[in-house]
């Protein structure tokens, strides 16, 4: 059989409406793929991050095709795989908020853990019945390392500290087990925190950059946060979706850690972001609300990315201060604060966000 080129490949992406899903869809379409995305039915539009690449369903040769589905619904997942016949599946769908996972643990496990089992079972069944092969990417997380001291790499012991982290460990192990038991090309990308202007507004980085814009626009007086001491390895999401694709093009299915190799505290992020708009006395604008504390916290994550550098040739270009600037500048522009925004200079690695995304994500 003739080898498929990227131009003729089909990818199925769960979580396509999310931060990573939207960047990955753009990345794959640029490479020539046709992207099929699974979206959840909602009573209001949930496709804001995709509007700039959305195509009318009546258009011929569409490169982005959306299907209703849910990771809780095995029948639909199976049906879509048979119907679409994808070459690659990227499982990015998840209840992805760690704090929320303490409030809805059973739902989180159903989607983030059992949802992955549903996908893998459907892929195994499809491969056995059709003789076709499908490569599978699982969005694993540095939250699996939890309390184990860093730097964390592919050999580091998991010690999850939340229902989210526990569910992701189940998903990680199941992905590896299906690879070993049934020979599936199934890999885990163990990604450390990655952010962007498309980051959901309740994750700490975006809450801070958006909060600063709202303070400067006169809409809020303070940002209320929880634990300022936790340290994270924060990278730039568009660079991380490229790593996902690279893992599926690697000669053999293996798991990889992806991060920047440096970490900073939440307080560092706050100080840097306020500093970029010339505010030194940031403590006057930040309040602590214990409701944002977690019953068990992950204190210190920092990636050892030696394997990804060596075997994938992957290395991040955007580091902490520029990432902060990219996010802050976006939020300042979204609130019409052009004068502040212009002061933040960015390198060529910062992706130009389409205007429509800027408006919608306000
Ligand atoms: P995100 O912005 O929260 O997006 C999550 C996506 O999952 C959304 O499209 C959401 O749909 C969808 N989803 C939620 N529940 C679902 C369900 N029951 N069935 C099907 N889809 C569902 O997350 P992200 O930051 O892009 O992260 C992508 C993946 O990487 C997630 O699996 C996350 O756990 C994992 N991860 C993220 C990071 C990070 O730092 N960003 C690091 C490591 C791993 P709606 O739009 O309808 O809500
Ligand atoms: O919290 C602290 C909080 O919610 C980061 C997800 O993408 O990355 C993400 O999970 C830190 C924590 O991200 C607030 O306690 C303080 O220590 O932005 P976050 P996360 O929990 O690290 C991993 C890799 C994933 O896989 C997840 O899907 O910031 N923090 N004050 C706060 N966090 C939030 N959200 N809100 C606060 O007010």
Short mmCIF file of C-alpha atoms and ligand atoms in Angstrom, two decimals:
data_model
loop_
_atom_site.label_atom_id
_atom_site.label_comp_id
_atom_site.label_asym_id
_atom_site.label_seq_id
_atom_site.Cartn_x
_atom_site.Cartn_y
_atom_site.Cartn_z
CA UNK A 1 0.00 0.00 0.00
CA UNK A 2 1.31 3.49 -0.89
CA UNK A 3 2.53 5.45 2.14
CA UNK A 4 0.17 8.25 3.17
CA UNK A 5 1.50 11.79 3.11
CA UNK A 6 0.41 14.35 5.70
CA UNK A 7 -1.82 15.81 2.93
CA UNK A 8 -3.95 12.69 2.88
CA UNK A 9 -3.99 11.98 6.62
CA UNK A 10 -6.98 12.23 8.91
CA UNK A 11 -6.73 13.07 12.58
CA UNK A 12 -9.45 12.73 15.19
CA UNK A 13 -9.08 15.16 18.11
CA UNK A 14 -11.06 14.97 21.35
CA UNK A 15 -11.08 18.22 23.33
CA UNK A 16 -10.78 20.19 20.07
CA UNK A 17 -12.61 23.19 21.61
CA UNK A 18 -10.01 23.53 24.38
CA UNK A 19 -6.75 25.47 24.51
CA UNK A 20 -4.56 22.65 23.16
CA UNK A 21 -7.22 21.26 20.83
CA UNK A 22 -7.55 24.55 18.98
CA UNK A 23 -3.78 24.99 18.53
CA UNK A 24 -3.40 21.34 17.50
CA UNK A 25 -6.20 21.62 14.92
CA UNK A 26 -4.45 24.66 13.38
CA UNK A 27 -1.09 22.89 13.43
CA UNK A 28 -2.44 19.74 11.73
CA UNK A 29 -4.44 21.67 9.12
CA UNK A 30 -1.24 23.58 8.30
CA UNK A 31 0.50 20.25 7.79
CA UNK A 32 -2.21 19.21 5.32
CA UNK A 33 -4.32 16.98 7.57
CA UNK A 34 -8.08 16.84 7.60
CA UNK A 35 -9.03 17.30 11.24
CA UNK A 36 -12.13 15.73 12.76
CA UNK A 37 -12.96 17.16 16.16
CA UNK A 38 -15.34 15.89 18.82
CA UNK A 39 -17.38 18.60 20.49
CA UNK A 40 -19.91 18.40 23.30
CA UNK A 41 -23.44 19.55 22.79
CA UNK A 42 -23.98 22.72 24.86
CA UNK A 43 -26.84 25.17 25.13
CA UNK A 44 -24.54 28.02 24.12
CA UNK A 45 -21.66 28.10 21.63
CA UNK A 46 -18.51 26.37 22.88
CA UNK A 47 -16.46 26.71 19.69
CA UNK A 48 -15.01 30.21 20.33
CA UNK A 49 -11.41 29.03 20.03
CA UNK A 50 -12.14 27.46 16.64
CA UNK A 51 -14.12 30.21 14.95
CA UNK A 52 -11.18 31.47 12.88
CA UNK A 53 -10.67 28.01 11.32
CA UNK A 54 -14.31 26.92 11.28
CA UNK A 55 -15.73 26.05 7.87
CA UNK A 56 -19.34 25.93 6.82
CA UNK A 57 -20.52 22.28 6.83
CA UNK A 58 -21.74 22.77 3.24
CA UNK A 59 -18.27 23.68 1.95
CA UNK A 60 -16.51 21.02 -0.17
CA UNK A 61 -13.11 19.62 0.86
CA UNK A 62 -13.41 20.91 4.40
CA UNK A 63 -10.30 20.55 6.56
CA UNK A 64 -12.04 20.87 9.92
CA UNK A 65 -15.08 18.70 10.54
CA UNK A 66 -16.86 18.73 13.90
CA UNK A 67 -18.89 15.84 15.35
CA UNK A 68 -20.97 15.68 18.50
CA UNK A 69 -19.68 13.21 21.05
CA UNK A 70 -18.56 12.78 24.64
CA UNK A 71 -15.90 10.69 26.35
CA UNK A 72 -18.64 9.22 28.55
CA UNK A 73 -20.34 7.73 25.48
CA UNK A 74 -18.55 4.60 24.21
CA UNK A 75 -21.04 3.93 21.41
CA UNK A 76 -20.53 7.29 19.73
CA UNK A 77 -16.75 7.09 20.08
CA UNK A 78 -16.73 3.67 18.42
CA UNK A 79 -19.10 4.80 15.66
CA UNK A 80 -16.99 7.89 14.91
CA UNK A 81 -13.77 5.87 14.65
CA UNK A 82 -15.35 3.44 12.18
CA UNK A 83 -16.92 6.29 10.20
CA UNK A 84 -13.90 8.62 10.06
CA UNK A 85 -11.16 5.95 9.78
CA UNK A 86 -8.55 8.25 11.31
CA UNK A 87 -4.79 7.70 10.99
CA UNK A 88 -4.11 9.44 14.29
CA UNK A 89 -6.22 10.08 17.39
CA UNK A 90 -5.26 12.79 19.88
CA UNK A 91 -7.12 12.43 23.18
CA UNK A 92 -7.09 15.94 24.66
CA UNK A 93 -10.62 15.86 26.09
CA UNK A 94 -10.76 16.04 29.88
CA UNK A 95 -12.18 17.68 32.96
CA UNK A 96 -8.84 19.45 33.18
CA UNK A 97 -9.15 21.60 36.31
CA UNK A 98 -7.30 20.16 39.31
CA UNK A 99 -9.21 22.11 41.99
CA UNK A 100 -12.55 21.28 40.38
CA UNK A 101 -11.60 17.58 40.41
CA UNK A 102 -11.87 17.63 44.23
CA UNK A 103 -15.45 18.84 43.84
CA UNK A 104 -16.51 16.42 41.07
CA UNK A 105 -14.16 13.44 41.54
CA UNK A 106 -16.44 10.75 40.11
CA UNK A 107 -17.14 12.73 36.94
CA UNK A 108 -13.43 13.49 36.58
CA UNK A 109 -12.55 9.78 36.82
CA UNK A 110 -15.30 8.86 34.37
CA UNK A 111 -13.98 11.21 31.69
CA UNK A 112 -10.24 11.44 32.37
CA UNK A 113 -9.68 7.76 33.28
CA UNK A 114 -12.50 5.54 31.96
CA UNK A 115 -12.90 7.79 28.91
CA UNK A 116 -9.41 6.76 27.81
CA UNK A 117 -10.24 3.09 28.29
CA UNK A 118 -13.32 3.59 26.10
CA UNK A 119 -11.19 5.08 23.34
CA UNK A 120 -8.52 2.38 23.54
CA UNK A 121 -11.11 -0.42 23.48
CA UNK A 122 -12.72 1.14 20.41
CA UNK A 123 -9.33 1.46 18.67
CA UNK A 124 -8.37 -2.13 19.48
CA UNK A 125 -11.71 -3.39 18.16
CA UNK A 126 -11.43 -1.23 15.02
CA UNK A 127 -7.88 -2.40 14.28
CA UNK A 128 -8.79 -6.06 14.76
CA UNK A 129 -11.88 -5.83 12.55
CA UNK A 130 -10.52 -3.68 9.74
CA UNK A 131 -6.78 -4.44 9.70
CA UNK A 132 -6.10 -0.68 9.66
CA UNK A 133 -3.80 0.95 12.19
CA UNK A 134 -4.44 4.05 14.25
CA UNK A 135 -1.83 5.94 16.27
CA UNK A 136 -3.02 7.18 19.65
CA UNK A 137 -1.79 10.14 21.72
CA UNK A 138 -2.85 10.44 25.38
CA UNK A 139 -2.66 13.84 27.08
CA UNK A 140 -0.87 12.79 30.26
CA UNK A 141 0.13 15.33 32.84
CA UNK A 142 2.90 16.38 35.21
CA UNK A 143 0.17 16.27 37.88
CA UNK A 144 0.85 12.50 37.96
CA UNK A 145 4.23 13.24 39.63
CA UNK A 146 2.46 15.19 42.36
CA UNK A 147 4.52 14.97 45.52
CA UNK A 148 7.64 13.36 44.01
CA UNK A 149 10.51 15.88 44.03
CA UNK A 150 11.81 17.23 40.71
CA UNK A 151 13.29 17.41 38.20
CA UNK A 152 10.79 14.84 36.94
CA UNK A 153 11.41 12.65 33.89
CA UNK A 154 10.01 9.49 32.25
CA UNK A 155 11.44 7.30 35.05
CA UNK A 156 10.09 9.36 37.98
CA UNK A 157 7.63 7.66 40.33
CA UNK A 158 4.03 8.91 40.22
CA UNK A 159 2.51 10.28 43.45
CA UNK A 160 -0.72 12.05 42.40
CA UNK A 161 -2.30 14.54 44.79
CA UNK A 162 -5.80 15.04 43.35
CA UNK A 163 -8.64 13.07 41.77
CA UNK A 164 -7.45 14.62 38.48
CA UNK A 165 -3.90 13.33 39.00
CA UNK A 166 -5.17 9.86 40.02
CA UNK A 167 -7.39 9.65 36.92
CA UNK A 168 -4.47 10.67 34.68
CA UNK A 169 -2.31 7.91 36.23
CA UNK A 170 -4.99 5.33 35.37
CA UNK A 171 -5.10 6.70 31.82
CA UNK A 172 -1.30 6.63 31.55
CA UNK A 173 -1.07 3.02 32.73
CA UNK A 174 -3.94 1.91 30.50
CA UNK A 175 -2.35 3.53 27.44
CA UNK A 176 0.95 1.77 28.14
CA UNK A 177 -0.84 -1.51 28.83
CA UNK A 178 -2.70 -1.42 25.48
CA UNK A 179 0.62 -0.71 23.76
CA UNK A 180 2.29 -3.70 25.42
CA UNK A 181 -0.66 -6.12 25.39
CA UNK A 182 -2.07 -5.45 21.91
CA UNK A 183 0.77 -3.75 20.06
CA UNK A 184 -1.09 -0.44 19.62
CA UNK A 185 0.95 2.62 18.63
CA UNK A 186 -0.20 4.36 21.80
CA UNK A 187 1.89 7.02 23.54
CA UNK A 188 1.74 9.29 26.56
CA UNK A 189 2.92 12.87 26.32
CA UNK A 190 3.62 13.86 29.93
CA UNK A 191 3.18 17.59 29.53
CA UNK A 192 4.00 20.13 32.21
CA UNK A 193 1.81 23.25 32.51
CA UNK A 194 1.47 25.11 29.25
CA UNK A 195 -0.33 28.36 28.82
CA UNK A 196 -1.36 30.89 26.19
CA UNK A 197 -3.88 33.65 25.57
CA UNK A 198 -6.37 30.81 24.97
CA UNK A 199 -5.88 29.37 28.47
CA UNK A 200 -9.13 29.02 30.40
CA UNK A 201 -9.68 32.05 32.63
CA UNK A 202 -9.78 30.05 35.89
CA UNK A 203 -6.23 28.67 35.57
CA UNK A 204 -3.84 30.76 37.59
CA UNK A 205 -1.72 32.36 34.84
CA UNK A 206 -4.65 33.58 32.78
CA UNK A 207 -6.54 34.61 35.92
CA UNK A 208 -3.59 36.87 36.72
CA UNK A 209 -3.05 38.41 33.26
CA UNK A 210 -6.78 38.92 32.70
CA UNK A 211 -7.13 40.23 36.25
CA UNK A 212 -4.43 42.86 35.65
CA UNK A 213 -6.16 44.02 32.46
CA UNK A 214 -9.47 44.29 34.31
CA UNK A 215 -7.84 46.30 37.13
CA UNK A 216 -6.24 48.70 34.64
CA UNK A 217 -9.56 49.00 32.81
CA UNK A 218 -11.21 50.01 36.10
CA UNK A 219 -13.45 46.92 36.24
CA UNK A 220 -11.93 45.19 39.30
CA UNK A 221 -9.87 46.30 42.28
CA UNK A 222 -8.08 43.09 43.21
CA UNK A 223 -7.26 39.59 42.03
CA UNK A 224 -8.11 36.91 44.62
CA UNK A 225 -5.75 33.93 44.61
CA UNK A 226 -4.85 30.88 46.71
CA UNK A 227 -1.38 29.40 47.30
CA UNK A 228 1.29 31.76 45.95
CA UNK A 229 4.21 29.48 46.88
CA UNK A 230 3.51 26.57 44.50
CA UNK A 231 6.08 26.28 41.72
CA UNK A 232 5.30 25.26 38.16
CA UNK A 233 7.22 24.67 34.93
CA UNK A 234 5.18 26.92 32.62
CA UNK A 235 5.63 26.72 28.84
CA UNK A 236 3.88 28.03 25.73
CA UNK A 237 1.01 25.86 24.41
CA UNK A 238 1.58 26.25 20.62
CA UNK A 239 5.05 24.72 21.03
CA UNK A 240 3.64 21.81 23.04
CA UNK A 241 1.11 20.71 20.41
CA UNK A 242 4.01 20.33 17.96
CA UNK A 243 5.58 17.86 20.42
CA UNK A 244 2.33 15.82 20.46
CA UNK A 245 2.52 15.41 16.70
CA UNK A 246 6.23 14.61 16.80
CA UNK A 247 5.59 11.77 19.26
CA UNK A 248 3.19 10.15 16.78
CA UNK A 249 5.78 10.47 13.97
CA UNK A 250 8.53 8.89 16.12
CA UNK A 251 9.80 5.52 14.89
CA UNK A 252 8.41 3.64 17.88
CA UNK A 253 5.69 4.32 20.43
CA UNK A 254 7.27 5.76 23.57
CA UNK A 255 6.33 8.18 26.34
CA UNK A 256 7.92 11.64 26.61
CA UNK A 257 8.17 14.40 29.19
CA UNK A 258 7.62 17.91 27.74
CA UNK A 259 8.37 21.11 29.67
CA UNK A 260 10.85 23.99 29.79
CA UNK A 261 13.24 22.72 32.48
CA UNK A 262 12.79 25.77 34.71
CA UNK A 263 10.16 26.62 37.28
CA UNK A 264 8.76 29.67 39.06
CA UNK A 265 6.31 30.30 41.88
CA UNK A 266 2.83 31.73 41.44
CA UNK A 267 4.15 34.83 43.28
CA UNK A 268 6.92 35.13 40.64
CA UNK A 269 4.27 35.09 37.91
CA UNK A 270 2.25 37.79 39.68
CA UNK A 271 5.32 39.98 40.23
CA UNK A 272 6.53 39.57 36.64
CA UNK A 273 3.12 40.31 35.14
CA UNK A 274 2.50 43.42 37.26
CA UNK A 275 6.09 44.49 36.56
CA UNK A 276 5.40 44.45 32.80
CA UNK A 277 2.82 47.21 33.26
CA UNK A 278 5.08 49.17 35.61
CA UNK A 279 3.42 48.19 38.92
CA UNK A 280 5.89 47.27 41.69
CA UNK A 281 3.50 47.27 44.67
CA UNK A 282 1.50 44.27 43.38
CA UNK A 283 0.58 43.21 46.95
CA UNK A 284 -1.95 46.09 46.98
CA UNK A 285 -3.80 44.42 44.11
CA UNK A 286 -3.76 40.78 45.24
CA UNK A 287 -5.95 39.25 47.95
CA UNK A 288 -5.71 35.72 49.34
CA UNK A 289 -8.90 33.69 49.43
CA UNK A 290 -8.49 30.25 51.09
CA UNK A 291 -11.28 28.87 48.91
CA UNK A 292 -8.64 28.52 46.18
CA UNK A 293 -6.43 26.28 48.37
CA UNK A 294 -6.45 22.60 47.47
CA UNK A 295 -6.87 19.81 50.09
CA UNK A 296 -3.54 18.42 48.88
CA UNK A 297 -1.24 20.64 46.83
CA UNK A 298 1.45 19.87 44.29
CA UNK A 299 4.28 22.11 45.47
CA UNK A 300 7.08 21.80 42.99
CA UNK A 301 7.12 20.64 39.38
CA UNK A 302 10.05 21.00 37.01
CA UNK A 303 10.67 18.92 33.90
CA UNK A 304 13.78 17.06 32.84
CA UNK A 305 13.32 17.09 29.06
CA UNK A 306 16.59 15.34 28.09
CA UNK A 307 14.76 12.49 26.32
CA UNK A 308 12.53 14.77 24.18
CA UNK A 309 15.55 16.89 23.23
CA UNK A 310 17.63 13.87 22.24
CA UNK A 311 15.03 11.68 20.54
CA UNK A 312 12.53 14.19 19.14
CA UNK A 313 14.84 17.17 18.75
CA UNK A 314 12.14 19.15 20.59
CA UNK A 315 13.11 22.21 22.61
CA UNK A 316 10.97 25.15 23.75
CA UNK A 317 11.79 28.66 22.54
CA UNK A 318 9.42 30.68 24.74
CA UNK A 319 10.39 30.90 28.38
CA UNK A 320 8.74 32.33 31.48
CA UNK A 321 9.04 36.10 31.02
CA UNK A 322 8.04 36.09 27.37
CA UNK A 323 5.13 33.74 28.09
CA UNK A 324 3.89 36.16 30.74
CA UNK A 325 4.22 39.00 28.22
CA UNK A 326 2.36 37.11 25.48
CA UNK A 327 -0.59 36.43 27.75
CA UNK A 328 -0.66 39.86 29.34
CA UNK A 329 -0.40 41.70 26.04
CA UNK A 330 -3.32 39.72 24.66
CA UNK A 331 -5.51 40.55 27.65
CA UNK A 332 -4.52 44.23 27.62
CA UNK A 333 -5.48 44.43 23.93
CA UNK A 334 -8.74 42.61 24.57
CA UNK A 335 -9.66 45.30 27.12
CA UNK A 336 -8.65 48.14 24.79
CA UNK A 337 -5.48 49.03 26.75
CA UNK A 338 -3.30 49.53 23.68
CA UNK A 339 -0.88 51.95 25.33
CA UNK A 340 0.14 49.38 27.94
CA UNK A 341 0.09 46.55 25.37
CA UNK A 342 2.52 48.31 23.02
CA UNK A 343 5.15 48.48 25.79
CA UNK A 344 5.40 44.68 25.86
CA UNK A 345 7.83 43.55 23.18
CA UNK A 346 7.60 39.97 21.94
CA UNK A 347 9.89 37.75 19.87
CA UNK A 348 9.02 36.05 16.57
CA UNK A 349 8.02 32.93 18.52
CA UNK A 350 4.81 34.53 19.77
CA UNK A 351 1.87 33.35 17.66
CA UNK A 352 -0.38 36.09 16.31
CA UNK A 353 -3.78 35.40 17.81
CA UNK A 354 -6.61 35.93 15.31
CA UNK A 355 -8.75 38.95 16.23
CA UNK A 356 -11.84 36.83 16.55
CA UNK A 357 -10.18 34.69 19.23
CA UNK A 358 -9.09 37.84 21.05
CA UNK A 359 -12.59 39.22 21.13
CA UNK A 360 -14.25 35.99 22.17
CA UNK A 361 -11.81 35.11 24.93
CA UNK A 362 -12.27 38.36 26.74
P1 LIG B 1 -9.01 22.60 28.30
O1 LIG B 1 -8.74 23.91 27.65
O2 LIG B 1 -9.71 22.55 29.59
O3 LIG B 1 -9.83 21.73 27.23
C1 LIG B 1 -10.44 20.51 27.60
C2 LIG B 1 -11.24 19.99 26.43
O4 LIG B 1 -11.90 18.77 26.82
C3 LIG B 1 -12.38 20.94 25.97
O5 LIG B 1 -12.49 20.86 24.57
C4 LIG B 1 -13.60 20.33 26.61
O6 LIG B 1 -14.81 20.63 25.95
C5 LIG B 1 -13.27 18.85 26.47
N1 LIG B 1 -14.06 17.99 27.35
C6 LIG B 1 -14.37 18.19 28.65
N2 LIG B 1 -15.16 17.19 29.10
C7 LIG B 1 -15.37 16.36 28.04
C8 LIG B 1 -16.13 15.19 27.85
N3 LIG B 1 -16.88 14.68 28.84
N4 LIG B 1 -16.12 14.58 26.65
C9 LIG B 1 -15.40 15.11 25.63
N5 LIG B 1 -14.67 16.25 25.72
C10 LIG B 1 -14.66 16.86 26.94
O7 LIG B 1 -7.66 21.76 28.47
P2 LIG B 1 -6.23 21.95 27.77
O8 LIG B 1 -5.42 22.84 28.61
O9 LIG B 1 -6.41 22.22 26.34
O10 LIG B 1 -5.62 20.48 27.96
C11 LIG B 1 -5.79 19.47 26.97
C12 LIG B 1 -5.52 18.11 27.61
O11 LIG B 1 -4.19 18.08 28.12
C13 LIG B 1 -6.40 17.74 28.78
O12 LIG B 1 -6.59 16.35 28.75
C14 LIG B 1 -5.59 18.12 29.99
O13 LIG B 1 -5.99 17.35 31.10
C15 LIG B 1 -4.21 17.77 29.50
N6 LIG B 1 -3.07 18.52 30.06
C16 LIG B 1 -3.09 19.89 30.04
C17 LIG B 1 -1.99 20.58 30.50
C18 LIG B 1 -1.93 22.09 30.47
O14 LIG B 1 -1.08 22.66 31.15
N7 LIG B 1 -2.76 22.75 29.67
C19 LIG B 1 -0.86 19.88 30.96
C20 LIG B 1 -0.88 18.49 30.93
C21 LIG B 1 -1.98 17.81 30.46
P3 LIG B 1 -15.67 21.97 26.30
O15 LIG B 1 -15.00 23.09 25.51
O16 LIG B 1 -17.02 21.64 25.81
O17 LIG B 1 -15.58 22.18 27.77
O1 LIG B 2 -2.76 26.03 39.25
C1 LIG B 2 -2.04 27.75 42.41
C2 LIG B 2 -2.60 26.35 42.48
O2 LIG B 2 -4.98 25.68 38.18
C3 LIG B 2 -1.37 26.24 39.32
C4 LIG B 2 -3.96 22.01 34.33
O3 LIG B 2 -3.78 22.38 32.99
O4 LIG B 2 -1.59 22.01 34.73
C5 LIG B 2 -2.81 22.58 35.16
O5 LIG B 2 -3.05 22.27 36.52
C6 LIG B 2 -0.95 26.54 40.74
C7 LIG B 2 -1.52 25.56 41.78
O6 LIG B 2 -2.89 24.66 37.17
C8 LIG B 2 -4.83 30.05 42.37
O7 LIG B 2 -2.84 25.97 43.83
C9 LIG B 2 -2.95 29.84 43.42
O8 LIG B 2 -0.52 25.22 42.68
O9 LIG B 2 -3.23 27.07 36.98
P1 LIG B 2 -3.55 25.93 37.85
P2 LIG B 2 -2.53 23.20 37.73
O10 LIG B 2 -3.32 22.83 38.91
O11 LIG B 2 -1.06 23.12 37.83
C10 LIG B 2 -1.50 20.58 34.83
C11 LIG B 2 -0.16 20.15 34.28
C12 LIG B 2 -2.65 19.89 34.20
O12 LIG B 2 -2.53 18.78 33.70
C13 LIG B 2 -4.00 20.49 34.43
O13 LIG B 2 -4.93 20.02 33.45
O14 LIG B 2 -1.47 27.81 41.09
N1 LIG B 2 -3.02 28.82 42.56
N2 LIG B 2 -4.04 30.61 43.33
C14 LIG B 2 -4.19 28.91 41.87
N3 LIG B 2 -4.71 28.15 40.89
C15 LIG B 2 -5.91 28.52 40.38
N4 LIG B 2 -6.44 27.80 39.36
N5 LIG B 2 -6.59 29.64 40.84
C16 LIG B 2 -6.10 30.42 41.84
O15 LIG B 2 -6.74 31.39 42.24
#
